[in-house]
XYZ file of C-alpha atoms in Angstrom:
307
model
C 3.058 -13.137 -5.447
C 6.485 -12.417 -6.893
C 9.438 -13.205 -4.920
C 10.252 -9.744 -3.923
C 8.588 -6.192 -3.414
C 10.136 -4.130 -5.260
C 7.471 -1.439 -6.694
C 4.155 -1.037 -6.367
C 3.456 -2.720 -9.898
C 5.045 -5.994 -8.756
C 1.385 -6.574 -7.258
C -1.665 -7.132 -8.720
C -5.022 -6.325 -7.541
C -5.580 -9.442 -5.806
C -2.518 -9.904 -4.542
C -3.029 -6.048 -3.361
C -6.156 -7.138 -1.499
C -5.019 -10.664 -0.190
C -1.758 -8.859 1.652
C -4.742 -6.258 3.357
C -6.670 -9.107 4.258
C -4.016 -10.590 5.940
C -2.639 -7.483 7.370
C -6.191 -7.503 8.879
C -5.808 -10.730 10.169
C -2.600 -9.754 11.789
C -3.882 -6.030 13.216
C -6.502 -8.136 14.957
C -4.381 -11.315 16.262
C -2.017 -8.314 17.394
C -5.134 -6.020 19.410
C -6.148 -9.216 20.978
C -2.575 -10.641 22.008
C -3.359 -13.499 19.922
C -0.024 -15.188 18.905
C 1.030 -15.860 14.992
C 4.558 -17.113 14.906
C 4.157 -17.104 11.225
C 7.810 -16.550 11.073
C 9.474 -18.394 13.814
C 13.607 -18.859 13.752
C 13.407 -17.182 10.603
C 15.425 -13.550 10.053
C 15.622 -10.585 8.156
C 18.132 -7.724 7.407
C 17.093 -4.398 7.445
C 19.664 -2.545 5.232
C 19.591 1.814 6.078
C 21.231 4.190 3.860
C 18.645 6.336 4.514
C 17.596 7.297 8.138
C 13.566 6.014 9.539
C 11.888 6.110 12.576
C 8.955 4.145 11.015
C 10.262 1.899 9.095
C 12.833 0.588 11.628
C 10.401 0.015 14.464
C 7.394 -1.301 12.341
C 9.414 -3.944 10.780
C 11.988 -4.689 13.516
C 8.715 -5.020 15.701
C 6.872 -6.893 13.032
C 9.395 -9.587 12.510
C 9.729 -10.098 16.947
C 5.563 -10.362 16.875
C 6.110 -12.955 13.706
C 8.461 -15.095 16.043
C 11.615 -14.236 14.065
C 14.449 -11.401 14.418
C 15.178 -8.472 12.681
C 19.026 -7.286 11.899
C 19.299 -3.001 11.600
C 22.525 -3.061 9.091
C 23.228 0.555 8.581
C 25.826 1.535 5.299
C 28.121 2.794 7.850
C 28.349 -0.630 9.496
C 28.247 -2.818 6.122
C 31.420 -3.394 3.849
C 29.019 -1.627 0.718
C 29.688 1.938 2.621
C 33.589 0.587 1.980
C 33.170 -0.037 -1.420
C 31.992 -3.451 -1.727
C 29.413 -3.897 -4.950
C 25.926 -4.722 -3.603
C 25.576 -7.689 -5.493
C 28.537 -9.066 -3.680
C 26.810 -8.017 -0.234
C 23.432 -9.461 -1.654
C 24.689 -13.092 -2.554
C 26.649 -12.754 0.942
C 23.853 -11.870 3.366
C 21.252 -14.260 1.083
C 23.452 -17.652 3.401
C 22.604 -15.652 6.511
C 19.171 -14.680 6.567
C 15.752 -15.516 4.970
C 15.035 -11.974 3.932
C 16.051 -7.983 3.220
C 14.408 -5.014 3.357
C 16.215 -2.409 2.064
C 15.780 1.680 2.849
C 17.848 3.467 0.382
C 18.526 6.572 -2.472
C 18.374 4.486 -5.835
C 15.876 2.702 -7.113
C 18.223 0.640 -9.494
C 20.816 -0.354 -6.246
C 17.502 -2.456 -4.692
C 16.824 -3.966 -8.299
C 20.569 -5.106 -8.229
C 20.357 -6.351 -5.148
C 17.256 -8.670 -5.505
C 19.209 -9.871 -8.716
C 21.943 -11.387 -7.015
C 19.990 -12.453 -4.314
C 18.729 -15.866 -3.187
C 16.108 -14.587 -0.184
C 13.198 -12.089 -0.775
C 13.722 -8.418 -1.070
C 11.657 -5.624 0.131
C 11.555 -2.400 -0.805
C 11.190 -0.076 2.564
C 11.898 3.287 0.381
C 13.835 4.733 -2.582
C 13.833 7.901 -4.461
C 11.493 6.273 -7.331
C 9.175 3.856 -4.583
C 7.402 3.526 -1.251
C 5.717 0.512 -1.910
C 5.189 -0.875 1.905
C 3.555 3.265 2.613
C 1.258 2.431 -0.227
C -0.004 -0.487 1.202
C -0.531 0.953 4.642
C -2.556 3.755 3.349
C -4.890 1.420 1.302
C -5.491 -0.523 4.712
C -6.555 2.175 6.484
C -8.485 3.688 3.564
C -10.164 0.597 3.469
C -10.512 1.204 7.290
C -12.059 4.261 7.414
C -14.214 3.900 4.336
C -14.871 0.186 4.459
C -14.504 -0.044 0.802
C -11.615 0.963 -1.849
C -13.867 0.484 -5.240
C -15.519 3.587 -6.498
C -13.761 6.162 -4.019
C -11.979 9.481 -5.053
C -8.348 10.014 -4.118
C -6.629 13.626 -4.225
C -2.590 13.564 -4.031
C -1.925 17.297 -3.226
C 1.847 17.706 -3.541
C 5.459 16.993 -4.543
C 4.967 14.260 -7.438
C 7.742 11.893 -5.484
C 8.397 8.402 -4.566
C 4.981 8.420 -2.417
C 2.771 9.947 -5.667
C 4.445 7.459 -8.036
C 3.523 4.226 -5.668
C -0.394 5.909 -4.851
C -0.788 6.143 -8.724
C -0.453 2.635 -8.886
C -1.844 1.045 -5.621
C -5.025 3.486 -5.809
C -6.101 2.944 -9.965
C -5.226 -1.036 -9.522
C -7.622 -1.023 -6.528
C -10.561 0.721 -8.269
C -10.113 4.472 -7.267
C -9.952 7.227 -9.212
C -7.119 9.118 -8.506
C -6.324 12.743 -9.131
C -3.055 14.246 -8.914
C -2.260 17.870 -8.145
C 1.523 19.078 -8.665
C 3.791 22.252 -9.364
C 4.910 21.943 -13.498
C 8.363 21.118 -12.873
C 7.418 19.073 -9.688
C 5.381 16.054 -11.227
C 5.698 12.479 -11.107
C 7.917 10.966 -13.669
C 6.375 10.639 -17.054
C 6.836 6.804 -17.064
C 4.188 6.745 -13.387
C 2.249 8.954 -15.688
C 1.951 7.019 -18.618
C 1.277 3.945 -16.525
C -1.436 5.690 -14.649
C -2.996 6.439 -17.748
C -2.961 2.967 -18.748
C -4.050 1.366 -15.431
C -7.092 3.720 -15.376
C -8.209 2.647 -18.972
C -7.833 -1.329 -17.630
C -9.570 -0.659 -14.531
C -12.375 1.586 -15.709
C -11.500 4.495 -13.274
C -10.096 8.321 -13.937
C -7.199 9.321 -13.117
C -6.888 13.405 -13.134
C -2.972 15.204 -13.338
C -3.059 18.711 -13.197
C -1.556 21.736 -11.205
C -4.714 22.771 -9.352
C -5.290 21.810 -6.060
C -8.710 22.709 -5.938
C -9.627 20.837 -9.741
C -7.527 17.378 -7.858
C -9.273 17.638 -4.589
C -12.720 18.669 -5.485
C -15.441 15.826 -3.915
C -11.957 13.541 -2.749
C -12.866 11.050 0.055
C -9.147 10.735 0.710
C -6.568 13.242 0.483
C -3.387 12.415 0.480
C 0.144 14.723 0.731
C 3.767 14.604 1.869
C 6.498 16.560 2.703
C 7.688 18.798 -0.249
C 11.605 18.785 0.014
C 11.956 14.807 0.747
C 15.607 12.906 2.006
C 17.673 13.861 -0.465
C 15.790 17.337 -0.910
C 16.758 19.796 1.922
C 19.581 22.081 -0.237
C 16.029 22.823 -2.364
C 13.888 23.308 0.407
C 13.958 27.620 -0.039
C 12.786 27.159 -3.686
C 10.258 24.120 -3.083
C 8.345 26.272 -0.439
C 7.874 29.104 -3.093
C 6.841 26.704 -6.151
C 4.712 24.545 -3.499
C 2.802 27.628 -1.542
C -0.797 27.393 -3.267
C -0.243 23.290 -2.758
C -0.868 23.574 1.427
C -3.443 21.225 2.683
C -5.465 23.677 4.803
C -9.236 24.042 6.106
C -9.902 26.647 2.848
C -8.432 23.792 0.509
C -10.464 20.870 2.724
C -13.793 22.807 2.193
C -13.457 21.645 -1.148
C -13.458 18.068 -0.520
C -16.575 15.665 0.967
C -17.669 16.551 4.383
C -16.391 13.348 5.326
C -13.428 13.095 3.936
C -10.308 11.484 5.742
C -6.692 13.276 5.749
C -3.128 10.955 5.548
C 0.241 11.627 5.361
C 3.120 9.552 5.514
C 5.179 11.182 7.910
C 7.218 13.199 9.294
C 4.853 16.002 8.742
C 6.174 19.727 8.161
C 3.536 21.870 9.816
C 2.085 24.649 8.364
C 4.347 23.656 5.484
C 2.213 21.193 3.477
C -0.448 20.911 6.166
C -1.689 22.838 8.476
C -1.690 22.212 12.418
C -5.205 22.801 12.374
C -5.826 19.972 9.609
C -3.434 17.819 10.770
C -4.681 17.406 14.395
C -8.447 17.516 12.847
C -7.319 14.103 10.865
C -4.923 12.844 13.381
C -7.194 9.341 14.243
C -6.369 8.579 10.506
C -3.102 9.652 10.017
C -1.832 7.909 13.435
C -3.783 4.687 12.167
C -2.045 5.108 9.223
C 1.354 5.213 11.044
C 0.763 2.129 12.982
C -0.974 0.151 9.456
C 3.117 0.359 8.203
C 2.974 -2.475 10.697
C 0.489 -4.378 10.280
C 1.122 -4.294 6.206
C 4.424 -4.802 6.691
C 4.154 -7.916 8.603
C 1.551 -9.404 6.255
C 3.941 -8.786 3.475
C 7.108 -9.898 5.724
C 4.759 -13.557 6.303
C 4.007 -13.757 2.303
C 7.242 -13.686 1.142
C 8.768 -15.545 3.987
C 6.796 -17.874 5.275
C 7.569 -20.608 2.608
């Protein structure tokens, strides 16, 4: 495994898979108070320009069930919200702590910062990634379904930072992966051309179009997410219009296997992108989901920090 998470593609399959196996490991050490100090004396910075509830209590609970401590280090409180160049804050904090994870706007400010830095970095969200969601979702797809190889994904939504991480994590894990999006909403064309690419290496399909009912037709998983993200809310009026046909709803559902499981990331916008009645029909998988960031996390937290 490379020193830092960054993106999604910074993993291969295996690697993929050994951090779920572990994160397994972990989930069940942690439901049977089993202790694994992987990480004892050890700490890591969580850097927040952008606000969380899960993200600050998965990993600031992660690292305290690891045996180490976890630093919150909002912009407001750090000399970069001042004016200070992150690579001068990444070379500083790198002789304080063994790690970062970093929750933030641009994609490019967490590539600077593992540049300059000495410790691992971890991507906990930009506008282009969501690497650590990714991984959560595959381990409780893999949950739910016992298997990843073979099974049909449907992404019904705003082609953001969580669409451009699934297209990744789901093609490099053996799923096919189909992709439903307004025109002037989809991923960018580099996640499509590399979803293209990862389906031809890994002899699966991988579907973009703008019909929700072509993507999620005979999907074991279906997958969506808020449509105006952080960053988003001044567009919210003119994202409900162009995303009204893209609503995850019972009618929509019908379309998919009887079986089929439901996730979404969180914070959920009700009867915006999903329906109440959808939501609380999938809510088993979609709270396991939520509590996986954990679980993930920490198994990614003990990889690149335990050495």
């Amino acid at each position: 495994m490379k020193k830092h998470l960054l993106k999604m593609d910074d993993l291969s399959k295996e690697e993929i898979l050994d951090i779920l196996n572990l994160a397994d490991q972990l989930k069940y050490e942690f439901k049977h108070a089993i202790p694994h100090e992987h990480l004892k004396g050890k700490s890591l910075g969580m850097i927040f320009e952008k606000s969380s509830t899960r993200t600050r209590v998965s990993f600031e609970a992660g690292m305290y069930q690891l045996g180490g401590n976890a630093l919150f280090l909002s912009s407001r409180d750090l000399q970069i919200g001042r004016g200070e160049p992150i690579k001068d804050t990444a070379r500083v904090i790198s002789r304080f702590l063994q790690g970062i994870m970093i929750r933030t706007f641009s994609q490019e400010e967490v590539e600077t910062l593992a540049k300059y830095s000495s410790i691992p970095i971890i991507n906990g969200l930009t506008d282009s990634e969501h690497p650590c969601q990714v991984l959560a979702d595959l381990m409780t797809i893999r949950e739910y379904k016992n298997t990843l190889e073979g099974l049909n994904v449907a992404y019904i939504g705003d082609g953001n930072n969580m669409a451009n991480s699934l297209i990744v994590g789901c093609l490099k894990t053996g799923m096919n992966f189909s992709l439903a999006s307004p025109k002037e909403y989809m991923p960018d064309e580099n996640y499509l051309l590399r979803g293209k690419e990862l389906s031809k290496l890994e002899c699966t399909k991988f579907t973009i179009t703008h019909s929700p009912s072509e993507a999620i037709k005979n999907a074991d998983v279906v997958i969506t997410d808020v449509w105006a993200s952080m960053g988003h809310e001044t567009e919210a009026k003119n994202r409900i219009k162009a995303f009204k046909d893209y609503q995850v709803n019972s009618e929509l559902m019908d379309l998919a296997k009887p079986n089929a499981i439901v996730l979404h990331c969180l914070p959920a916008h009700r009867e915006e992108e999903i329906t109440e009645e959808v939501l609380e029909a999938h809510a088993s998988e979609i709270f396991d989901e939520s509590e996986n960031r954990m679980h993930a996390q920490k198994a990614v937290l003990v990889k690149l920090m335990k050495n």
